[in-house]
Amino acid sequence: MSTSSAMPIQPVLPTSEARTELPNALRRFRSEGVMAQPMVFGGHRRAEGVVIPFELYTELLPVIEDIEIAHLVRERAAAGGSGSLADVALGLGLDPDDYR
């Protein structure tokens, strides 16, 4: 994806504002679907969480799983452990055949 088409980072809402804004975010998600802007929130204007359309979340799940596996592989390698990517996937409850 080029930087010109990347979704801009949304302003960080304080948690109290995010609570109030949640119904509006849900309306956006319903009307705009996967392309709706996320709602970013946190304390002291520091981003700590994000609410995204569920449709987008389901599209991102394979990528999220790959990132989780990559983190585990790096941790095990740094600790001197060994094991295949399929073994790590199995440990996460994923189908190891997808990672052979």
XYZ file of C-alpha atoms in Angstrom:
100
model
C 0.000 0.000 0.000
C 1.397 3.402 -0.852
C 1.595 6.085 1.798
C -0.788 8.305 -0.164
C -3.609 5.772 0.229
C -2.858 4.882 3.861
C -5.547 5.641 6.398
C -4.517 8.604 8.568
C -4.076 8.003 12.287
C -7.118 9.271 14.135
C -6.856 11.663 17.088
C -6.607 9.935 20.462
C -9.765 10.328 22.518
C -9.671 10.243 26.314
C -11.437 7.147 27.626
C -14.406 9.180 28.873
C -14.897 10.699 25.404
C -14.477 7.295 23.760
C -17.337 5.953 25.899
C -19.542 8.769 24.653
C -18.324 8.434 21.052
C -18.840 4.654 20.826
C -22.462 4.823 19.526
C -21.311 7.218 16.763
C -18.447 4.877 15.864
C -20.895 1.960 15.608
C -23.116 3.999 13.283
C -20.055 4.726 11.096
C -19.110 1.040 11.077
C -22.632 0.075 10.014
C -22.811 2.644 7.235
C -19.198 2.583 5.973
C -18.222 -0.998 6.758
C -14.593 -1.986 6.468
C -13.630 1.525 5.299
C -14.933 3.317 8.410
C -12.411 5.288 10.413
C -11.355 3.553 13.644
C -11.779 5.079 17.088
C -8.465 5.475 18.920
C -8.493 6.052 22.683
C -6.233 6.133 25.701
C -5.092 8.023 28.736
C -3.313 11.364 28.553
C -3.829 11.437 24.748
C -1.529 8.417 24.432
C -2.970 5.796 22.086
C -3.654 2.596 24.028
C -6.569 1.003 22.205
C -8.498 1.100 18.985
C -12.009 0.089 17.967
C -12.345 -1.054 14.367
C -15.203 -2.461 12.295
C -15.641 -6.193 12.921
C -15.477 -6.825 9.174
C -11.979 -5.289 9.114
C -10.962 -7.331 12.161
C -11.949 -10.582 10.439
C -9.932 -9.589 7.366
C -6.925 -8.868 9.592
C -7.071 -12.139 11.574
C -4.674 -14.068 9.287
C -2.140 -11.247 9.539
C -2.571 -11.042 13.324
C -1.969 -14.791 13.614
C 1.178 -14.534 11.480
C 2.501 -11.720 13.691
C 1.795 -13.742 16.855
C 3.647 -16.725 15.419
C 6.586 -14.570 14.341
C 6.859 -13.137 17.883
C 6.884 -16.641 19.395
C 9.490 -17.862 16.920
C 11.749 -14.883 17.731
C 11.283 -15.398 21.496
C 12.145 -19.085 21.239
C 15.136 -18.410 19.012
C 16.426 -15.760 21.454
C 16.008 -18.224 24.341
C 17.941 -20.876 22.449
C 14.843 -22.966 21.898
C 14.125 -24.832 18.773
C 11.046 -26.012 17.014
C 9.424 -25.659 13.681
C 6.964 -22.991 12.686
C 4.337 -25.751 12.523
C 5.057 -26.619 16.185
C 4.612 -22.986 17.185
C 1.350 -22.798 15.234
C 0.093 -25.938 16.970
C 0.934 -24.356 20.332
C -1.277 -21.398 19.384
C -4.156 -23.690 18.480
C -3.739 -23.120 14.737
C -3.602 -25.750 12.030
C 0.090 -26.736 11.831
C -0.354 -27.904 8.216
C -0.811 -24.237 7.242
C 2.759 -23.568 8.416
C 4.715 -26.550 7.072
